[in-house]
Amino acid sequence: MSDTAALASIEEEGRRSIAAAATSAELRDVEAAVLGRASPIAAQRRSLGQAAPDTRREAGQRIGAVVTALTEALAERRDAIARTERTERLAAERLDLTEVHDARRRGHLHIVTRTQAELEDTFVGMGFAVAEGPEVESDWYNFEALNMPRDHPARGMWDTFYLEPPADGEAGEPGEAGEPLVLRTHTSPVQVRLLERTPPPVYAVMPGRCYRRDTPDARHLSTFHQIEGLAVDHGITFGDLAGTIETFTAAFFGPNIHARLRPAYFPFTEPSAEFEITCPICEGNGCRTCSGTGWIELGGCGMVDPAVLAAVGVDSEEWTGFAFGFGIDRCAQVRHSIADLRVLMENDARFLAQV
Ligand code: DAH
């Protein structure tokens, strides 16, 4: 039965199935069908027993040659499939690192974070250090040490969020037994904390998040950011304050933007002033943003009240100082002509992608 023609067709059939296998799983099935126990070539081998002894040896050699040929063909196909599968896997797993260079997809810091960093840089360039304080503050730091005893009417200048004091608060910390806790309404309490731990001379700015029980509108947020400034040294005068504010204004907003001070009241400074800057949008000519005045109010400032220095044990006969504080969000608003401050908090991707 194992004539040459039958063997040739078994080999040819086998080679065809091997060539048709597209994946390594398919090839495993083909291997079983071509060389396995139920394969035609195995049947040929079994039939050898019935062959005449004088032809058995030669027939066996011919069958062996077909098995060898098919085994080699399988090995070759296995290699080829492995190469293709590897190439396909690499292509599928490939990371397109060029995507990173697509500017439309690249993330960036929030405009308020960037504005804060630029403000810090400007003041660091003028010789100020940067300090921070907690957002949950005790009544003493937020108000009392800033010359506002309980029931002082000036506390009404800030609509305050009060917190439940923890029962187990440690003495001297915010939350000291029985002491009211607040979300700080301004960064001014950091002045007090700084003077407590650093004896003068002190030159520092203190940026951070503040909270007020305000209904948000185009120019107010209930969560917002301020930057506080403090300079305490021998012989600091109101002239130093005015010069510092003017220098900062030109450095941050540009040489055409100037600052002016107008009398105001704050409990922690005496005298106190509000500071205004040339409207950067119309450069002083008058526009909608500055209500036609050419000036934009940015913050408050003044000479540190001796009562504040006394609260932290600094001798106001020896040391004098100035302080200022203004809104970081407001700076970003003015600089980037943002009509409504609320977009800073809404995380609308269409806004975030623009600034
Ligand atoms: N803390 C004030 C506020 O939030 C701003 C301010 C005014 C800060 C005068 C100061 C200052 O340091 O001297 O309205």
Coordinates of N, CA and C in Angstrom, one line a residue, residues 122-291:
T122 N 8.7 87.2 41.9 CA 9.0 88.6 41.9 C 9.4 89.1 43.3
F123 N 8.8 88.7 44.3 CA 9.2 89.1 45.7 C 10.5 88.6 46.1
V124 N 10.8 87.3 45.7 CA 12.1 86.7 46.1 C 13.2 87.6 45.4
G125 N 12.9 88.0 44.2 CA 13.9 88.9 43.5 C 14.1 90.2 44.2
M126 N 13.1 90.6 45.0 CA 13.2 91.9 45.8 C 13.8 91.6 47.2
G127 N 14.1 90.4 47.5 CA 14.8 90.1 48.8 C 13.8 89.5 49.9
F128 N 12.6 89.1 49.5 CA 11.7 88.6 50.5 C 11.8 87.1 50.5
A129 N 11.6 86.4 51.7 CA 11.6 85.0 51.8 C 10.1 84.6 51.6
V130 N 9.8 83.3 51.4 CA 8.4 82.8 51.3 C 8.1 81.9 52.5
A131 N 7.0 82.2 53.2 CA 6.6 81.4 54.3 C 5.1 81.0 54.2
E132 N 4.7 80.0 55.0 CA 3.3 79.5 54.9 C 2.8 79.3 56.2
G133 N 1.4 79.2 56.3 CA 0.7 78.9 57.6 C -0.5 78.1 57.3
P134 N -1.2 77.6 58.4 CA -2.3 76.7 58.2 C -3.6 77.4 57.7
E135 N -4.4 76.6 57.0 CA -5.7 77.1 56.5 C -6.7 77.1 57.6
V136 N -6.7 76.1 58.5 CA -7.5 76.0 59.6 C -6.8 76.8 60.7
E137 N -7.4 77.8 61.2 CA -6.7 78.8 62.1 C -7.4 79.0 63.4
S138 N -6.7 79.3 64.4 CA -7.4 79.6 65.6 C -7.9 81.1 65.6
D139 N -9.0 81.4 66.4 CA -9.5 82.7 66.5 C -8.4 83.7 66.9
W140 N -7.5 83.2 67.7 CA -6.4 84.1 68.2 C -5.6 84.6 67.0
Y141 N -5.1 83.7 66.2 CA -4.2 84.1 65.0 C -5.0 84.9 64.0
N142 N -6.2 84.4 63.7 CA -6.9 85.1 62.6 C -7.4 86.5 62.9
F143 N -7.8 86.6 64.3 CA -8.4 87.9 64.7 C -7.6 88.6 65.8
E144 N -7.6 87.9 67.0 CA -7.2 88.5 68.2 C -5.8 89.1 68.2
A145 N -4.8 88.3 67.7 CA -3.4 88.8 67.6 C -3.3 89.9 66.6
L146 N -4.3 90.0 65.7 CA -4.3 91.1 64.7 C -5.1 92.3 65.2
N147 N -5.1 92.4 66.5 CA -5.7 93.6 67.1 C -7.2 93.7 67.0
M148 N -7.8 92.5 66.9 CA -9.3 92.4 66.9 C -9.8 91.5 68.0
P149 N -10.0 92.1 69.2 CA -10.5 91.3 70.3 C -11.9 90.8 70.0
R150 N -12.4 89.8 70.8 CA -13.8 89.3 70.6 C -14.7 90.5 70.5
D151 N -15.7 90.4 69.7 CA -16.7 91.5 69.7 C -16.2 92.8 69.0
H152 N -15.0 92.8 68.5 CA -14.5 94.0 67.8 C -15.3 94.1 66.5
P153 N -15.9 95.3 66.2 CA -16.7 95.4 65.1 C -16.0 95.1 63.7
A154 N -14.7 95.3 63.7 CA -14.0 95.1 62.4 C -14.0 93.6 62.0
R155 N -14.3 92.7 62.9 CA -14.4 91.3 62.5 C -15.5 91.1 61.4
G156 N -16.5 92.0 61.4 CA -17.5 92.0 60.4 C -17.0 92.2 59.0
M157 N -15.7 92.7 58.9 CA -15.2 92.9 57.5 C -15.0 91.5 56.8
W158 N -15.0 90.4 57.6 CA -14.8 89.1 57.0 C -15.9 88.2 57.4
D159 N -16.6 87.7 56.4 CA -17.7 86.7 56.7 C -17.0 85.3 56.9
T160 N -17.0 84.9 58.2 CA -16.1 83.8 58.6 C -16.8 82.5 58.7
F161 N -16.1 81.4 58.2 CA -16.6 80.0 58.5 C -16.0 79.6 59.8
Y162 N -16.8 79.3 60.8 CA -16.4 78.8 62.1 C -16.4 77.2 62.1
L163 N -15.5 76.6 62.8 CA -15.4 75.2 62.9 C -15.7 74.7 64.3
E164 N -16.1 73.5 64.6 CA -16.2 72.9 65.9 C -14.8 72.7 66.4
P165 N -14.4 73.3 67.6 CA -13.1 73.0 68.1 C -13.0 71.5 68.6
P166 N -11.9 70.8 68.3 CA -11.8 69.4 68.8 C -11.7 69.4 70.3
A167 N -12.3 68.4 70.9 CA -12.4 68.4 72.4 C -11.0 68.1 73.0
D168 N -10.1 67.4 72.2 CA -8.8 67.1 72.7 C -7.6 67.9 72.2
G169 N -8.0 69.2 71.8 CA -6.9 70.1 71.2 C -5.8 70.3 72.2
E170 N -4.6 70.5 71.6 CA -3.4 70.7 72.5 C -3.3 72.2 72.8
A171 N -2.8 72.5 74.0 CA -2.6 73.9 74.3 C -1.6 74.6 73.4
G172 N -1.9 75.8 73.0 CA -1.0 76.6 72.1 C -1.2 76.3 70.7
E173 N -2.0 75.3 70.3 CA -2.3 75.0 68.9 C -3.6 75.5 68.6
P174 N -3.9 75.7 67.3 CA -5.3 75.9 66.9 C -6.1 74.8 67.5
G175 N -7.2 75.2 68.1 CA -8.1 74.1 68.6 C -7.7 73.9 70.1
E176 N -6.9 74.7 70.7 CA -6.6 74.6 72.1 C -8.0 74.6 72.8
A177 N -8.1 73.8 73.8 CA -9.4 73.5 74.4 C -10.2 74.8 74.5
G178 N -11.4 74.7 73.9 CA -12.4 75.8 74.0 C -12.2 76.9 73.0
E179 N -11.0 77.0 72.3 CA -10.8 78.2 71.5 C -11.5 77.9 70.1
P180 N -12.2 78.9 69.6 CA -12.9 78.7 68.4 C -11.9 78.6 67.2
L181 N -12.2 77.7 66.3 CA -11.4 77.5 65.1 C -12.2 78.1 63.9
V182 N -11.4 78.7 63.0 CA -12.0 79.2 61.8 C -11.2 78.7 60.5
L183 N -11.8 78.8 59.4 CA -11.1 78.7 58.1 C -10.5 80.1 57.9
R184 N -9.2 80.3 57.8 CA -8.7 81.6 57.8 C -9.3 82.5 56.7
T185 N -9.6 83.7 57.1 CA -10.3 84.6 56.2 C -9.4 85.4 55.4
H186 N -8.1 85.4 55.8 CA -7.0 86.1 55.0 C -5.7 85.5 55.4
T187 N -4.6 85.9 54.7 CA -3.3 85.3 55.1 C -2.6 86.1 56.2
S188 N -3.2 87.2 56.7 CA -2.6 88.0 57.7 C -2.2 87.2 59.0
P189 N -2.9 86.1 59.4 CA -2.4 85.4 60.6 C -1.0 84.8 60.4
V190 N -0.6 84.6 59.2 CA 0.8 84.1 59.0 C 1.8 85.1 59.4
Q191 N 1.5 86.4 59.3 CA 2.4 87.4 59.9 C 2.7 87.1 61.3
V192 N 1.6 86.8 62.1 CA 1.8 86.6 63.5 C 2.6 85.3 63.8
R193 N 2.3 84.2 63.0 CA 3.0 83.0 63.2 C 4.5 83.2 62.9
L194 N 4.8 84.0 61.8 CA 6.1 84.2 61.4 C 6.9 84.9 62.4
L195 N 6.3 86.0 62.9 CA 7.0 86.9 63.9 C 7.2 86.1 65.2
E196 N 6.3 85.2 65.5 CA 6.5 84.3 66.7 C 7.7 83.5 66.6
R197 N 8.0 82.9 65.4 CA 9.1 82.0 65.4 C 10.4 82.6 64.8
T198 N 10.3 83.8 64.2 CA 11.5 84.5 63.7 C 11.6 85.9 64.2
P199 N 12.6 86.1 65.0 CA 12.8 87.5 65.5 C 13.2 88.4 64.3
P200 N 12.8 89.7 64.4 CA 13.1 90.6 63.3 C 14.7 90.8 63.3
P201 N 15.2 91.2 62.1 CA 14.5 91.7 60.9 C 13.9 90.5 60.1
V202 N 12.7 90.8 59.6 CA 11.9 89.8 58.8 C 11.5 90.5 57.5
Y203 N 11.7 89.8 56.4 CA 11.2 90.2 55.1 C 10.6 89.0 54.5
A204 N 9.3 88.9 54.4 CA 8.7 87.6 53.8 C 7.4 87.9 53.2
V205 N 7.1 87.0 52.2 CA 5.7 87.0 51.6 C 5.1 85.6 52.0
M206 N 3.8 85.6 52.2 CA 3.1 84.4 52.6 C 1.8 84.2 51.8
P207 N 2.0 83.3 50.8 CA 0.8 83.0 49.9 C 0.0 81.9 50.5
G208 N -1.3 81.8 50.1 CA -2.1 80.7 50.5 C -3.6 80.9 50.3
R209 N -4.3 79.8 50.5 CA -5.7 79.7 50.3 C -6.5 80.3 51.5
C210 N -7.6 81.0 51.2 CA -8.4 81.6 52.2 C -9.9 81.4 51.9
Y211 N -10.7 81.6 53.0 CA -12.1 81.2 52.8 C -13.0 82.3 53.4
R212 N -14.1 82.6 52.8 CA -15.1 83.5 53.3 C -16.5 83.0 53.0
R213 N -17.4 83.3 53.9 CA -18.8 82.9 53.7 C -19.4 83.9 52.7
D214 N -18.9 84.0 51.5 CA -19.4 84.9 50.5 C -20.1 84.1 49.5
T215 N -21.2 84.7 48.9 CA -21.7 84.1 47.7 C -20.9 84.4 46.5
P216 N -20.4 83.4 45.8 CA -19.5 83.7 44.7 C -20.2 84.5 43.6
D217 N -19.4 85.5 43.1 CA -19.9 86.3 41.9 C -18.7 86.5 41.0
A218 N -18.9 87.4 40.0 CA -17.8 87.6 39.0 C -16.5 88.1 39.6
R219 N -16.6 88.7 40.8 CA -15.3 89.3 41.4 C -15.0 88.7 42.8
H220 N -15.8 87.7 43.3 CA -15.6 87.1 44.6 C -15.7 85.6 44.5
L221 N -14.9 84.9 45.3 CA -15.0 83.5 45.4 C -15.0 83.2 46.9
S222 N -15.7 82.1 47.3 CA -15.7 81.8 48.8 C -14.4 81.1 49.1
T223 N -13.7 80.5 48.2 CA -12.4 79.9 48.4 C -11.5 80.7 47.4
F224 N -10.5 81.4 47.9 CA -9.7 82.2 47.1 C -8.2 82.2 47.6
H225 N -7.3 83.0 47.0 CA -5.9 83.0 47.4 C -5.4 84.4 47.6
Q226 N -4.6 84.5 48.7 CA -4.0 85.8 48.9 C -2.5 85.7 49.0
I227 N -1.8 86.8 48.9 CA -0.4 86.8 49.3 C -0.2 88.0 50.2
E228 N 0.4 87.6 51.3 CA 0.7 88.6 52.4 C 2.1 89.0 52.3
G229 N 2.4 90.3 52.7 CA 3.8 90.7 52.7 C 4.1 91.3 54.1
L230 N 5.3 91.1 54.6 CA 5.7 91.7 55.9 C 7.2 92.0 55.9
A231 N 7.4 93.3 56.3 CA 8.8 93.7 56.5 C 8.9 94.3 57.9
V232 N 9.7 93.8 58.8 CA 9.9 94.4 60.1 C 11.4 94.5 60.3
D233 N 11.8 95.8 60.6 CA 13.3 96.0 60.7 C 13.4 97.3 61.5
H234 N 14.7 97.7 61.7 CA 14.9 99.1 62.3 C 14.6 100.1 61.2
G235 N 13.8 101.1 61.6 CA 13.6 102.3 60.8 C 12.8 102.1 59.5
I236 N 11.9 101.1 59.5 CA 11.0 101.0 58.3 C 10.0 102.1 58.3
T237 N 9.8 102.7 57.2 CA 8.8 103.8 57.1 C 7.7 103.6 56.0
F238 N 6.8 104.4 56.1 CA 5.7 104.4 55.1 C 6.2 104.5 53.7
G239 N 7.3 105.3 53.5 CA 8.0 105.5 52.2 C 8.5 104.1 51.7
D240 N 9.0 103.3 52.6 CA 9.5 102.0 52.2 C 8.3 101.1 51.7
L241 N 7.2 101.2 52.3 CA 6.0 100.5 51.9 C 5.6 101.0 50.5
A242 N 5.5 102.3 50.3 CA 5.0 102.8 49.0 C 6.0 102.4 47.9
G243 N 7.3 102.5 48.2 CA 8.3 102.1 47.2 C 8.3 100.7 46.9
T244 N 8.1 99.8 47.9 CA 8.0 98.4 47.7 C 6.8 98.0 46.8
I245 N 5.7 98.7 47.0 CA 4.5 98.4 46.2 C 4.7 98.8 44.8
E246 N 5.3 100.0 44.6 CA 5.5 100.5 43.3 C 6.5 99.6 42.5
T247 N 7.5 99.2 43.2 CA 8.5 98.4 42.5 C 7.9 97.0 42.1
F248 N 7.2 96.5 43.0 CA 6.5 95.2 42.7 C 5.6 95.3 41.5
T249 N 4.8 96.4 41.6 CA 3.7 96.6 40.5 C 4.4 96.6 39.1
A250 N 5.5 97.4 39.0 CA 6.1 97.6 37.7 C 6.8 96.2 37.3
A251 N 7.4 95.5 38.3 CA 8.1 94.3 38.0 C 7.1 93.2 37.6
F252 N 5.9 93.2 38.2 CA 5.0 92.1 37.9 C 4.1 92.4 36.7
F253 N 3.5 93.6 36.7 CA 2.5 93.9 35.6 C 3.1 94.6 34.4
G254 N 4.4 95.2 34.6 CA 5.0 95.9 33.4 C 5.2 97.3 33.7
P255 N 6.2 98.0 33.0 CA 6.6 99.3 33.4 C 5.6 100.4 33.2
N256 N 4.5 100.1 32.4 CA 3.5 101.2 32.3 C 2.4 101.1 33.4
I257 N 2.5 100.2 34.3 CA 1.5 100.0 35.4 C 2.1 100.6 36.7
H258 N 1.4 101.5 37.3 CA 1.9 102.1 38.5 C 0.9 101.8 39.7
A259 N 1.4 102.1 40.9 CA 0.5 101.9 42.1 C 0.2 103.2 42.8
R260 N -0.9 103.3 43.4 CA -1.2 104.5 44.3 C -1.9 104.0 45.5
L261 N -1.7 104.7 46.6 CA -2.3 104.3 47.9 C -3.4 105.3 48.3
R262 N -4.5 104.8 48.8 CA -5.6 105.6 49.3 C -5.9 105.3 50.7
P263 N -6.2 106.3 51.6 CA -6.4 106.0 53.0 C -7.5 105.0 53.2
A264 N -7.3 104.1 54.1 CA -8.3 103.0 54.4 C -8.2 102.6 55.9
Y265 N -9.0 101.7 56.3 CA -8.9 101.2 57.7 C -8.7 99.7 57.7
F266 N -7.7 99.2 58.4 CA -7.5 97.8 58.8 C -7.1 97.8 60.3
P267 N -7.6 96.9 61.1 CA -7.3 96.9 62.5 C -5.8 96.6 62.8
F268 N -5.1 95.9 61.9 CA -3.8 95.5 62.2 C -2.7 96.4 61.6
T269 N -3.1 97.5 61.0 CA -2.1 98.5 60.5 C -2.6 99.9 60.8
E270 N -1.6 100.8 61.1 CA -1.9 102.2 61.4 C -0.7 103.0 61.0
P271 N -0.8 103.9 60.0 CA -2.0 104.1 59.2 C -2.1 103.0 58.2
S272 N -3.4 102.9 57.6 CA -3.7 101.8 56.6 C -4.0 102.5 55.3
A273 N -3.8 101.7 54.3 CA -4.2 102.2 52.9 C -4.7 101.0 52.1
E274 N -5.4 101.4 51.0 CA -5.8 100.4 50.0 C -4.8 100.7 48.8
F275 N -4.4 99.7 48.2 CA -3.5 100.0 47.0 C -4.2 99.7 45.7
E276 N -4.0 100.6 44.8 CA -4.7 100.4 43.5 C -3.5 100.5 42.5
I277 N -3.8 99.8 41.3 CA -2.8 99.8 40.2 C -3.5 100.3 39.0
T278 N -2.6 100.9 38.1 CA -3.2 101.3 36.8 C -3.9 100.1 36.2
C279 N -5.1 100.4 35.6 CA -5.8 99.2 35.0 C -5.0 98.7 33.9
P280 N -4.5 97.4 33.9 CA -3.6 96.9 32.9 C -4.4 96.7 31.6
I281 N -5.7 96.7 31.6 CA -6.4 96.4 30.4 C -6.5 97.7 29.5
C282 N -6.8 98.9 30.1 CA -6.8 100.1 29.3 C -5.6 101.0 29.6
E283 N -4.7 100.5 30.4 CA -3.5 101.2 30.8 C -3.8 102.6 31.3
G284 N -4.9 102.7 32.0 CA -5.3 104.0 32.7 C -6.2 104.9 31.9
N285 N -6.6 104.5 30.7 CA -7.5 105.4 29.9 C -9.0 105.3 30.4
G286 N -9.3 104.2 31.1 CA -10.7 104.0 31.5 C -11.4 103.0 30.6
C287 N -11.9 101.9 31.2 CA -12.6 100.9 30.5 C -13.6 100.3 31.4
R288 N -14.3 99.2 30.9 CA -15.4 98.6 31.7 C -14.8 98.0 32.9
T289 N -13.7 97.3 32.8 CA -13.1 96.6 33.9 C -12.8 97.5 35.1
C290 N -12.3 98.7 34.8 CA -12.0 99.7 35.9 C -13.1 100.7 36.1
S291 N -14.3 100.4 35.6 CA -15.4 101.3 35.7 C -15.1 102.7 35.2

